[in-house]
Each structure stands twice: as C-alpha cells, then as structure tokens.
Amino acid sequence: MAKTEVRALMQDAKMGKATQQLYAQFFYRIVDIVNIFHLDNVILASFSPYQFRVGGDYFGKFYNHFLQTLHPFKGFLFSAGEFSDVNSDWGITFSLYSNESIFPHNEKVNVCEFNQGAIQNLFTKEIRTVNKENSLNEWIKSNQKLNKDDKLLGADKDFTAVTSAIKPVKPNDRAVYYSDAIGYMYFIGNDVEHSDTAVSLFSTLFKSQHGIVINQSNLIPSLVSFAIRRSANFQWFNGKDAFYIDKDISNNLLSNRAFISDCLIFSLSQYRSSYQSSLGINSIPEGYPEIDNYWFYLPSSIMSKLYGNIKVSDETRTLFSQEFRRAKSSEDTPIVKLLNSFGVKFLLSDDSLIEIELSKESSLTNEATNMLNVMIELFNKTWKYRELAVKGHPEWSLERFDAGFNQMYRLMTQMIDDGD
C-alpha cells in the first residue's frame, strides 16, 4: 500500500480501493494536471497492468474518473516475463491514451510475444470493464438473506473458526457467523488470477474471512460461482480479466439443473480448495463448539446403520458410539436433500457398501455421475480404516460420521497402501 500525498487526495475524492496502488496514483495525478491546466492534444503512453481498466469493486470508481479525461485508443499486451528477473505469470500493457476525439475510444489490445528479436501478434483481446454489480461476489450476496437473530459472535465463543480443513482455531472477537449457515466461502476478488489461490469452501468461518457466509438462500449461486472460478484456466494474458454476470445470465444458470448438478459435484470434490470437514473433541480448542459438516453428501440413515454395526476396540468405542447417536439424531444435510432433488438415491448393500441409484428424471450429467461414484468409492475404501486414522491422527477427526471429502482423501493418500 503506497501512502502518499496523492493517495490522500484520491481518498478525499472517494476513489475507493484503487488509492492503494502506486500506478493508479500516478495516473490520478496526470489526470489532475491535464484538468488543472486545461491541456489539450494530450497523449499518454504507459506501461502498466491492465487491471484498472477492468473496473469492478477495486478500480471501478477510479477508472470512471480516468475516462472523463483520458481514454485508451491503442495498445498491446505482453508477459511481464519479457523484462529481466520478472515473474511471467501476469501481463503488462503498453497503451496510448488521449483526450482528443480524433482518437476513438478503443479497449482492444494486441496480445503479443517477443520471439527471435521480433514482436509477434498472437490475437486481439478486448479489455472489458465489469461493474461491481455485475461481479460474481455481488451476485452471491444479492441472493443472500441473513437474519440477525441467527447471528453468532466470536467474542461469545458461539462458534469455532478454521485455517484449513483440519485446523480449528479460536475466531477473532469481532468475527460473526450464523447459526443457519451451511458453510463459508473464501472468495477474494472477481478476477481469473485469484481463482486458483483465493477461492475455497469451508464448513465454518475461515479465520482470515474475506469471503461470504453460505446458507440456503445463496447456496446455488455459491456453488455455481465456486465452480466457475475454480475451473478458470489462468494465463498471463487473462489473469486480470473479471467474471461477468447479469440478470439474463443468472436466470439461465439457475434454471439449468444439469449445470447446477455439475457445479455441486465439482464443489464437493476439489481437494485443493474444497475444505469441508467435521471436527470433534480431539482437535477443537477448549471451550469452543465442535464443527458439524453441513456439506456432507450421504444420508444420516445410512451413516447410523454403518456406525451401529461397526466393530472397534475398547479404546475408540466411546467416540464411535457418540457418532452413532449423533448420526441417528441428525437430519440430512441441505446437500443430501439437493442431491435427492436431482434424482440421486443412496443405498446400503448387504456387504455394507454405499451405492447410488439414479431416477429416470435425474439431472446429473455423465461426468457428475462418474465423479459422484468416485466420491462414494473413496468413502467405501476408507471406511474400514477409520479407527486406524483415529489412533494415528486423532486431529483428523475421522471418527466423525460426517467427515468431509478432504478428510477421507487425506486418509486415502497418507495411510492406505496403494495396493488397497
């Protein structure tokens, strides 16, 4: 964050979060000089990231201010790696801006690379400005309904936060969560670049926050947004691009049951970003509540049957007995109910293996069905190793009947031999 006199001027002019960026401060001062001295026939040539032209919550107010004086009319985009000792994962534009109408406003740039001493044009790209109200995070929030009566306070130890799937921590005193929450989505920005590192799902509040509480009201938009961002193919030439949604796109997405089912299964099975978990007494900080996993995708009735028949040692019998009672008294999660609405039925075979059965009207695509079968296979293969995991890694909380995909995957990859 660049704290300068120009930043103070930008803050007075309510330029938003763009005040934190030094190059935006330079642009602001240039615009200021052009306006103060009534300069005409101005052409500004600049190397810079193109993110400020995308707008959104971060740069929207600033770019609107910039365009009142200067507009782009020509430029090209290239990898920052063309400079010595600079990371090649992000793009830089060399663009020309003017305050003269003889140069028509043009947001298109040539995407280039330097090869054997020459500049090669790869393709033409249009830099699209996306307003805050058309961003995915605003779409999720616009569908969100939070009741103040459901509010939980970190200061009162009403809930437990996490920093990873299996690392519960004390929440900050000012942190707020909700009793009707299904989970929490860490969701920074609205750009492609952050989609790989700053979009994750949790079963409770992520301690650093910077995200969105998910409940029944915004569950579907959350699943869709998570899947869209996590599926993005980040390249140096698209990293600053922003996701766009409007009313028509929203209506089309929310009416496409097959697409929603794809997003649901995708969201439940992303090991690197889907951190749903159920954490119990062996890992929770003293004086804080256990974490239930409302993302769990298997029916409580099946889980109570499995726990009712499980054979474990005296050492762990108390833990598994508690989970049997908890499963028996628990309602199915919103995820199980959603899968049921998509025509998915879960069955328990005579040899205690879980299977799925799809109705003729099932909304699941072949791809979603295949992935759900893999998730079921993961459960079936790891079930008999639960007690071993509890003894070897009690902090994983794998005694919990609603242990999440991440917990089971951890058991599969770190404790079970490849031959099994």
CSV table of C-alpha atoms in Angstrom, one decimal:
chain,number,residue,atom,x,y,z
A,1,MET,CA,0.0,0.0,0.0
A,2,ALA,CA,1.5,3.3,-1.2
A,3,LYS,CA,0.8,6.0,1.4
A,4,THR,CA,1.5,9.3,-0.4
A,5,GLU,CA,0.0,12.8,-0.6
A,6,VAL,CA,-1.7,11.8,-3.9
A,7,ARG,CA,-3.3,8.9,-2.1
A,8,ALA,CA,-4.8,11.3,0.4
A,9,LEU,CA,-6.2,13.4,-2.5
A,10,MET,CA,-7.7,10.3,-4.0
A,11,GLN,CA,-9.2,9.3,-0.7
A,12,ASP,CA,-10.8,12.8,-0.4
A,13,ALA,CA,-12.2,12.2,-3.9
A,14,LYS,CA,-13.5,8.8,-2.9
A,15,MET,CA,-11.6,6.8,-5.4
A,16,GLY,CA,-12.1,3.6,-3.4
A,17,LYS,CA,-9.5,0.8,-3.1
A,18,ALA,CA,-7.6,2.0,-6.1
A,19,THR,CA,-5.9,4.5,-3.8
A,20,GLN,CA,-3.7,1.7,-2.6
A,21,GLN,CA,-2.0,1.3,-5.9
A,22,LEU,CA,1.0,3.5,-6.8
A,23,TYR,CA,0.5,3.3,-10.5
A,24,ALA,CA,-3.1,4.4,-10.0
A,25,GLN,CA,-1.8,7.4,-8.0
A,26,PHE,CA,0.4,8.4,-10.9
A,27,PHE,CA,-2.5,8.2,-13.3
A,28,TYR,CA,-4.6,10.2,-11.0
A,29,ARG,CA,-2.0,13.0,-10.7
A,30,ILE,CA,-1.6,13.1,-14.5
A,31,VAL,CA,-5.4,13.4,-15.0
A,32,ASP,CA,-5.3,16.2,-12.3
A,33,ILE,CA,-2.6,18.1,-14.2
A,34,VAL,CA,-4.4,17.8,-17.5
A,35,ASN,CA,-7.6,19.2,-15.9
A,36,ILE,CA,-5.9,21.9,-13.8
A,37,PHE,CA,-4.0,23.4,-16.8
A,38,HIS,CA,-6.7,22.7,-19.4
A,39,LEU,CA,-4.3,20.8,-21.6
A,40,ASP,CA,-5.4,19.6,-25.0
A,41,ASN,CA,-3.9,17.3,-27.6
A,42,VAL,CA,-2.6,15.1,-24.7
A,43,ILE,CA,-1.3,11.6,-25.5
A,44,LEU,CA,-0.2,9.5,-22.6
A,45,ALA,CA,2.0,6.4,-23.3
A,46,SER,CA,2.2,4.0,-20.4
A,47,PHE,CA,3.4,0.6,-19.3
A,48,SER,CA,1.0,-0.8,-16.6
A,49,PRO,CA,-1.1,-3.7,-15.6
A,50,TYR,CA,-4.5,-3.6,-17.3
A,51,GLN,CA,-6.5,-4.4,-14.1
A,52,PHE,CA,-7.5,-0.8,-13.6
A,53,ARG,CA,-9.4,-0.9,-16.9
A,54,VAL,CA,-11.4,-3.9,-15.8
A,55,GLY,CA,-13.0,-1.8,-13.1
A,56,GLY,CA,-15.2,-3.6,-10.5
A,57,ASP,CA,-15.2,-3.0,-6.8
A,58,TYR,CA,-11.5,-2.2,-6.7
A,59,PHE,CA,-10.9,0.1,-9.7
A,60,GLY,CA,-14.4,1.0,-10.8
A,61,LYS,CA,-14.6,4.5,-9.4
A,62,PHE,CA,-11.1,5.3,-10.4
A,63,TYR,CA,-11.4,4.2,-14.0
A,64,ASN,CA,-14.7,6.1,-14.4
A,65,HIS,CA,-12.8,9.2,-13.2
A,66,PHE,CA,-9.9,8.5,-15.6
A,67,LEU,CA,-12.2,8.1,-18.6
A,68,GLN,CA,-13.7,11.5,-18.0
A,69,THR,CA,-10.4,12.9,-19.1
A,70,LEU,CA,-8.4,10.3,-21.0
A,71,HIS,CA,-9.4,7.2,-23.0
A,72,PRO,CA,-7.4,4.3,-24.5
A,73,PHE,CA,-7.1,4.1,-28.2
A,74,LYS,CA,-4.3,1.7,-29.0
A,75,GLY,CA,-2.0,-0.8,-27.2
A,76,PHE,CA,-0.6,-4.2,-26.8
A,77,LEU,CA,-0.4,-6.8,-24.0
A,78,PHE,CA,2.6,-8.9,-23.3
A,79,SER,CA,4.0,-11.1,-20.5
A,80,ALA,CA,5.9,-9.3,-17.7
A,81,GLY,CA,8.5,-12.1,-18.1
A,82,GLU,CA,9.8,-10.2,-21.1
A,83,PHE,CA,11.5,-7.9,-18.5
A,84,SER,CA,14.6,-9.4,-16.8
A,85,ASP,CA,14.0,-11.1,-13.5
A,86,VAL,CA,10.2,-10.5,-13.5
A,87,ASN,CA,7.6,-13.2,-13.0
A,88,SER,CA,6.0,-14.2,-16.3
A,89,ASP,CA,2.6,-15.1,-14.8
A,90,TRP,CA,1.0,-11.7,-15.3
A,91,GLY,CA,0.5,-9.3,-18.2
A,92,ILE,CA,1.5,-5.7,-18.9
A,93,THR,CA,0.0,-3.4,-21.4
A,94,PHE,CA,1.8,-0.7,-23.3
A,95,SER,CA,-1.2,1.6,-24.1
A,96,LEU,CA,-1.8,5.0,-25.6
A,97,TYR,CA,-4.4,7.3,-24.0
A,98,SER,CA,-5.7,10.6,-25.3
A,99,ASN,CA,-8.2,13.4,-24.5
A,100,GLU,CA,-8.8,14.1,-28.2
A,101,SER,CA,-11.9,12.7,-30.1
A,102,ILE,CA,-9.8,12.1,-33.3
A,103,PHE,CA,-8.6,9.0,-31.5
A,104,PRO,CA,-11.7,6.8,-31.0
A,105,HIS,CA,-12.1,5.1,-27.6
A,106,ASN,CA,-10.9,1.5,-28.1
A,107,GLU,CA,-10.5,-1.2,-25.4
A,108,LYS,CA,-8.9,-3.7,-27.8
A,109,VAL,CA,-5.2,-4.6,-27.5
A,110,ASN,CA,-3.0,-6.9,-29.4
A,111,VAL,CA,-1.7,-9.8,-27.4
A,112,CYS,CA,2.0,-10.2,-28.3
A,113,GLU,CA,5.1,-12.2,-27.6
A,114,PHE,CA,8.7,-11.4,-28.4
A,115,ASN,CA,10.3,-14.2,-30.4
A,116,GLN,CA,13.8,-14.1,-32.1
A,117,GLY,CA,14.0,-10.3,-31.8
A,118,ALA,CA,10.6,-9.6,-33.3
A,119,ILE,CA,7.2,-8.8,-31.9
A,120,GLN,CA,4.5,-11.4,-32.9
A,121,ASN,CA,0.8,-10.8,-32.6
A,122,LEU,CA,-0.9,-13.8,-31.1
A,123,PHE,CA,-4.5,-12.5,-31.1
A,124,THR,CA,-6.6,-9.4,-30.3
A,125,LYS,CA,-8.2,-9.1,-26.9
A,126,GLU,CA,-10.9,-6.7,-25.7
A,127,ILE,CA,-10.5,-5.5,-22.1
A,128,ARG,CA,-14.0,-5.5,-20.7
A,129,THR,CA,-14.9,-3.3,-17.8
A,130,VAL,CA,-17.1,-5.1,-15.3
A,131,ASN,CA,-19.1,-3.0,-12.9
A,132,LYS,CA,-19.3,-4.1,-9.2
A,133,GLU,CA,-23.0,-5.0,-9.5
A,134,ASN,CA,-22.1,-7.5,-12.3
A,135,SER,CA,-19.5,-9.4,-10.4
A,136,LEU,CA,-19.9,-12.9,-9.0
A,137,ASN,CA,-19.4,-11.9,-5.4
A,138,GLU,CA,-22.2,-9.3,-5.7
A,139,TRP,CA,-24.4,-11.9,-7.3
A,140,ILE,CA,-23.9,-14.3,-4.4
A,141,LYS,CA,-24.5,-11.5,-1.9
A,142,SER,CA,-27.7,-10.3,-3.7
A,143,ASN,CA,-29.2,-13.7,-3.2
A,144,GLN,CA,-28.1,-13.9,0.4
A,145,LYS,CA,-30.6,-13.5,3.3
A,146,LEU,CA,-29.2,-13.2,6.8
A,147,ASN,CA,-31.3,-13.0,9.9
A,148,LYS,CA,-29.8,-11.0,12.8
A,149,ASP,CA,-31.5,-13.5,15.2
A,150,ASP,CA,-29.2,-16.2,13.8
A,151,LYS,CA,-26.0,-14.2,14.4
A,152,LEU,CA,-23.2,-16.0,16.3
A,153,LEU,CA,-20.4,-14.0,17.9
A,154,GLY,CA,-16.7,-14.9,18.1
A,155,ALA,CA,-16.4,-13.0,21.4
A,156,ASP,CA,-19.0,-15.2,23.0
A,157,LYS,CA,-17.4,-18.5,21.8
A,158,ASP,CA,-20.5,-19.2,19.8
A,159,PHE,CA,-18.6,-21.0,17.0
A,160,THR,CA,-15.2,-22.3,16.0
A,161,ALA,CA,-13.2,-21.0,13.0
A,162,VAL,CA,-10.7,-22.8,10.9
A,163,THR,CA,-7.5,-22.0,9.0
A,164,SER,CA,-7.6,-25.3,7.0
A,165,ALA,CA,-9.8,-28.4,6.7
A,166,ILE,CA,-8.4,-29.9,9.8
A,167,LYS,CA,-7.1,-26.9,11.7
A,168,PRO,CA,-9.8,-25.4,14.0
A,169,VAL,CA,-8.9,-22.2,15.8
A,170,LYS,CA,-10.5,-19.6,18.0
A,171,PRO,CA,-12.3,-16.9,16.0
A,172,ASN,CA,-11.5,-13.2,16.4
A,173,ASP,CA,-13.6,-11.5,18.9
A,174,ARG,CA,-15.2,-9.3,16.2
A,175,ALA,CA,-15.9,-12.2,13.9
A,176,VAL,CA,-19.6,-13.0,13.1
A,177,TYR,CA,-21.1,-16.2,11.8
A,178,TYR,CA,-24.7,-17.5,11.5
A,179,SER,CA,-26.5,-20.5,13.1
A,180,ASP,CA,-28.3,-21.3,9.8
A,181,ALA,CA,-25.0,-21.3,7.7
A,182,ILE,CA,-24.2,-24.3,5.6
A,183,GLY,CA,-20.6,-23.1,5.3
A,184,TYR,CA,-18.3,-20.3,4.3
A,185,MET,CA,-16.6,-19.5,1.0
A,186,TYR,CA,-13.2,-17.7,1.0
A,187,PHE,CA,-13.7,-15.5,-2.1
A,188,ILE,CA,-11.2,-12.8,-2.9
A,189,GLY,CA,-11.7,-10.6,-5.9
A,190,ASN,CA,-13.6,-11.3,-9.1
A,191,ASP,CA,-10.7,-12.0,-11.4
A,192,VAL,CA,-9.2,-15.1,-13.0
A,193,GLU,CA,-5.8,-14.7,-11.3
A,194,HIS,CA,-7.1,-15.1,-7.8
A,195,SER,CA,-9.4,-18.0,-8.7
A,196,ASP,CA,-6.6,-20.6,-8.2
A,197,THR,CA,-5.4,-19.4,-4.8
A,198,ALA,CA,-8.2,-17.4,-3.1
A,199,VAL,CA,-11.4,-19.4,-3.6
A,200,SER,CA,-12.2,-22.1,-1.1
A,201,LEU,CA,-15.1,-23.8,0.7
A,202,PHE,CA,-15.2,-24.4,4.5
A,203,SER,CA,-17.7,-25.9,6.9
A,204,THR,CA,-17.4,-22.9,9.2
A,205,LEU,CA,-15.9,-19.4,9.2
A,206,PHE,CA,-12.4,-19.1,7.6
A,207,LYS,CA,-10.4,-17.2,10.2
A,208,SER,CA,-9.0,-14.5,7.9
A,209,GLN,CA,-12.5,-14.1,6.5
A,210,HIS,CA,-12.5,-12.2,3.1
A,211,GLY,CA,-15.5,-14.2,2.0
A,212,ILE,CA,-19.2,-15.0,2.1
A,213,VAL,CA,-21.5,-16.8,4.5
A,214,ILE,CA,-23.4,-19.5,2.6
A,215,ASN,CA,-26.9,-20.6,3.7
A,216,GLN,CA,-29.9,-22.0,1.9
A,217,SER,CA,-30.7,-18.6,0.3
A,218,ASN,CA,-27.5,-18.3,-1.7
A,219,LEU,CA,-26.3,-21.9,-1.8
A,220,ILE,CA,-26.9,-22.4,-5.6
A,221,PRO,CA,-25.2,-19.1,-6.7
A,222,SER,CA,-22.3,-20.0,-4.3
A,223,LEU,CA,-21.8,-23.5,-5.9
A,224,VAL,CA,-22.0,-22.0,-9.4
A,225,SER,CA,-19.6,-19.2,-8.6
A,226,PHE,CA,-17.1,-21.6,-6.9
A,227,ALA,CA,-17.1,-24.0,-9.8
A,228,ILE,CA,-16.8,-21.2,-12.5
A,229,ARG,CA,-13.8,-19.6,-10.8
A,230,ARG,CA,-12.1,-22.8,-9.9
A,231,SER,CA,-12.5,-24.0,-13.5
A,232,ALA,CA,-10.9,-20.9,-14.9
A,233,ASN,CA,-7.7,-21.5,-16.9
A,234,PHE,CA,-5.3,-18.8,-15.6
A,235,GLN,CA,-2.8,-17.5,-18.2
A,236,TRP,CA,-0.7,-14.4,-18.1
A,237,PHE,CA,-2.9,-12.7,-20.7
A,238,ASN,CA,-6.2,-13.3,-18.8
A,239,GLY,CA,-5.3,-13.0,-15.2
A,240,LYS,CA,-6.8,-9.6,-14.6
A,241,ASP,CA,-10.0,-10.4,-16.5
A,242,ALA,CA,-13.1,-10.2,-14.4
A,243,PHE,CA,-16.1,-12.5,-14.3
A,244,TYR,CA,-19.4,-11.0,-15.5
A,245,ILE,CA,-23.0,-11.9,-14.7
A,246,ASP,CA,-26.2,-10.1,-15.4
A,247,LYS,CA,-29.9,-10.9,-14.9
A,248,ASP,CA,-30.3,-12.9,-18.1
A,249,ILE,CA,-27.2,-15.0,-17.4
A,250,SER,CA,-28.3,-15.5,-13.8
A,251,ASN,CA,-31.8,-16.7,-14.9
A,252,ASN,CA,-30.2,-19.1,-17.5
A,253,LEU,CA,-27.8,-20.6,-15.0
A,254,LEU,CA,-30.3,-21.0,-12.2
A,255,SER,CA,-32.7,-22.8,-14.5
A,256,ASN,CA,-30.1,-25.3,-15.8
A,257,ARG,CA,-30.4,-28.2,-13.4
A,258,ALA,CA,-27.7,-30.3,-15.2
A,259,PHE,CA,-25.2,-27.4,-14.9
A,260,ILE,CA,-26.1,-26.9,-11.3
A,261,SER,CA,-25.6,-30.6,-10.5
A,262,ASP,CA,-22.2,-30.4,-12.3
A,263,CYS,CA,-21.2,-27.4,-10.1
A,264,LEU,CA,-22.4,-29.2,-6.9
A,265,ILE,CA,-20.4,-32.4,-7.5
A,266,PHE,CA,-17.4,-30.3,-8.6
A,267,SER,CA,-17.6,-28.2,-5.4
A,268,LEU,CA,-17.7,-31.2,-3.2
A,269,SER,CA,-14.7,-32.9,-4.7
A,270,GLN,CA,-11.9,-30.3,-5.1
A,271,TYR,CA,-9.2,-31.5,-2.7
A,272,ARG,CA,-7.1,-28.3,-3.1
A,273,SER,CA,-10.0,-25.9,-2.4
A,274,SER,CA,-13.0,-27.8,-1.0
A,275,TYR,CA,-12.1,-27.9,2.7
A,276,GLN,CA,-15.4,-29.2,4.1
A,277,SER,CA,-14.8,-31.0,7.3
A,278,SER,CA,-16.3,-32.2,10.6
A,279,LEU,CA,-14.1,-31.7,13.6
A,280,GLY,CA,-14.6,-33.0,17.1
A,281,ILE,CA,-13.2,-33.0,20.6
A,282,ASN,CA,-9.7,-34.2,19.7
A,283,SER,CA,-9.0,-31.0,17.7
A,284,ILE,CA,-11.3,-28.2,18.8
A,285,PRO,CA,-9.9,-25.5,21.1
A,286,GLU,CA,-11.2,-25.9,24.7
A,287,GLY,CA,-14.4,-24.2,25.4
A,288,TYR,CA,-15.5,-23.9,21.7
A,289,PRO,CA,-18.2,-26.0,19.9
A,290,GLU,CA,-17.5,-28.9,17.6
A,291,ILE,CA,-17.8,-28.3,13.8
A,292,ASP,CA,-20.6,-30.2,12.0
A,293,ASN,CA,-20.2,-30.6,8.3
A,294,TYR,CA,-23.4,-29.4,6.5
A,295,TRP,CA,-21.7,-30.1,3.2
A,296,PHE,CA,-21.8,-33.9,3.9
A,297,TYR,CA,-23.4,-35.7,0.9
A,298,LEU,CA,-24.5,-39.1,2.5
A,299,PRO,CA,-27.8,-39.7,4.3
A,300,SER,CA,-27.8,-39.8,8.1
A,301,SER,CA,-29.9,-43.0,8.0
A,302,ILE,CA,-27.2,-44.9,6.1
A,303,MET,CA,-24.5,-43.5,8.4
A,304,SER,CA,-26.3,-44.5,11.5
A,305,LYS,CA,-26.6,-48.1,10.2
A,306,LEU,CA,-22.9,-48.2,9.4
A,307,TYR,CA,-22.0,-46.8,12.9
A,308,GLY,CA,-24.5,-49.2,14.5
A,309,ASN,CA,-22.7,-52.2,13.0
A,310,ILE,CA,-19.1,-51.0,13.2
A,311,LYS,CA,-16.6,-53.1,15.2
A,312,VAL,CA,-13.9,-51.1,17.0
A,313,SER,CA,-11.6,-51.6,20.0
A,314,ASP,CA,-12.5,-50.5,23.6
A,315,GLU,CA,-10.0,-47.6,23.1
A,316,THR,CA,-12.2,-45.9,20.5
A,317,ARG,CA,-15.7,-47.4,21.3
A,318,THR,CA,-16.8,-44.3,23.1
A,319,LEU,CA,-16.0,-42.0,20.2
A,320,PHE,CA,-17.8,-44.2,17.6
A,321,SER,CA,-20.8,-44.7,19.9
A,322,GLN,CA,-21.2,-41.0,20.2
A,323,GLU,CA,-21.1,-40.7,16.5
A,324,PHE,CA,-23.8,-43.4,16.1
A,325,ARG,CA,-26.1,-41.4,18.4
A,326,ARG,CA,-25.3,-38.2,16.5
A,327,ALA,CA,-25.9,-39.7,13.1
A,328,LYS,CA,-29.2,-41.3,14.3
A,329,SER,CA,-30.5,-37.9,15.6
A,330,SER,CA,-29.3,-35.8,12.7
A,331,GLU,CA,-31.3,-34.6,9.7
A,332,ASP,CA,-30.0,-35.0,6.2
A,333,THR,CA,-27.8,-32.0,5.2
A,334,PRO,CA,-29.0,-29.5,2.5
A,335,ILE,CA,-26.5,-31.2,0.2
A,336,VAL,CA,-28.2,-34.6,0.6
A,337,LYS,CA,-31.6,-33.0,0.0
A,338,LEU,CA,-30.3,-31.2,-3.1
A,339,LEU,CA,-28.9,-34.5,-4.5
A,340,ASN,CA,-32.2,-36.1,-3.8
A,341,SER,CA,-34.0,-33.4,-5.8
A,342,PHE,CA,-31.6,-34.1,-8.7
A,343,GLY,CA,-32.8,-37.7,-8.7
A,344,VAL,CA,-30.0,-39.3,-6.6
A,345,LYS,CA,-30.8,-42.1,-4.2
A,346,PHE,CA,-28.3,-43.7,-1.8
A,347,LEU,CA,-28.4,-47.4,-1.0
A,348,LEU,CA,-26.5,-49.6,1.5
A,349,SER,CA,-25.7,-53.1,0.2
A,350,ASP,CA,-25.7,-56.3,2.2
A,351,ASP,CA,-21.9,-56.1,2.5
A,352,SER,CA,-22.1,-52.5,3.9
A,353,LEU,CA,-21.1,-50.7,0.7
A,354,ILE,CA,-22.8,-47.5,-0.3
A,355,GLU,CA,-24.2,-47.3,-3.8
A,356,ILE,CA,-26.1,-44.7,-5.8
A,357,GLU,CA,-29.2,-45.1,-7.9
A,358,LEU,CA,-30.4,-42.5,-10.3
A,359,SER,CA,-34.0,-41.9,-11.2
A,360,LYS,CA,-35.1,-41.7,-14.9
A,361,GLU,CA,-35.5,-37.9,-14.4
A,362,SER,CA,-32.1,-37.5,-12.8
A,363,SER,CA,-30.4,-34.1,-13.6
A,364,LEU,CA,-26.9,-35.5,-13.2
A,365,THR,CA,-24.7,-35.5,-16.3
A,366,ASN,CA,-22.5,-38.5,-17.0
A,367,GLU,CA,-19.5,-36.5,-15.8
A,368,ALA,CA,-21.1,-35.7,-12.5
A,369,THR,CA,-22.3,-39.2,-12.1
A,370,ASN,CA,-18.8,-40.6,-12.6
A,371,MET,CA,-17.3,-38.2,-10.1
A,372,LEU,CA,-20.0,-38.9,-7.5
A,373,ASN,CA,-19.2,-42.6,-7.9
A,374,VAL,CA,-15.6,-41.9,-7.3
A,375,MET,CA,-16.6,-40.0,-4.1
A,376,ILE,CA,-18.6,-43.0,-3.0
A,377,GLU,CA,-15.7,-45.3,-3.8
A,378,LEU,CA,-13.5,-43.1,-1.7
A,379,PHE,CA,-15.8,-43.5,1.2
A,380,ASN,CA,-16.2,-47.2,0.8
A,381,LYS,CA,-12.5,-47.8,0.6
A,382,THR,CA,-11.6,-45.7,3.6
A,383,TRP,CA,-14.4,-46.7,5.9
A,384,LYS,CA,-12.6,-49.8,7.3
A,385,TYR,CA,-9.6,-47.6,8.1
A,386,ARG,CA,-11.4,-45.0,10.2
A,387,GLU,CA,-10.3,-46.5,13.6
A,388,LEU,CA,-6.7,-46.7,12.4
A,389,ALA,CA,-6.9,-43.0,11.4
A,390,VAL,CA,-8.4,-42.0,14.8
A,391,LYS,CA,-5.5,-43.8,16.6
A,392,GLY,CA,-2.7,-42.5,14.3
A,393,HIS,CA,-4.1,-39.0,13.6
A,394,PRO,CA,-6.7,-38.0,16.1
A,395,GLU,CA,-6.5,-34.4,14.9
A,396,TRP,CA,-8.1,-35.5,11.6
A,397,SER,CA,-11.4,-36.3,13.4
A,398,LEU,CA,-12.2,-39.3,11.2
A,399,GLU,CA,-14.4,-40.8,13.9
A,400,ARG,CA,-17.0,-38.2,12.8
A,401,PHE,CA,-19.8,-39.7,10.7
A,402,ASP,CA,-19.9,-36.5,8.5
A,403,ALA,CA,-16.1,-36.3,7.9
A,404,GLY,CA,-15.6,-34.5,4.6
A,405,PHE,CA,-14.1,-35.4,1.3
A,406,ASN,CA,-10.8,-33.7,2.3
A,407,GLN,CA,-10.5,-35.8,5.4
A,408,MET,CA,-11.2,-39.0,3.6
A,409,TYR,CA,-8.8,-38.1,0.8
A,410,ARG,CA,-6.1,-37.4,3.5
A,411,LEU,CA,-6.7,-40.9,4.9
A,412,MET,CA,-6.6,-42.5,1.4
A,413,THR,CA,-3.3,-40.8,0.3
A,414,GLN,CA,-1.4,-40.8,3.6
A,415,MET,CA,-2.3,-44.0,5.4
A,416,ILE,CA,-3.6,-46.6,3.0
A,417,ASP,CA,-1.2,-48.6,0.8
A,418,ASP,CA,-1.6,-48.3,-3.0
A,419,GLY,CA,-2.4,-52.0,-3.2
A,420,ASP,CA,-5.5,-51.5,-1.1
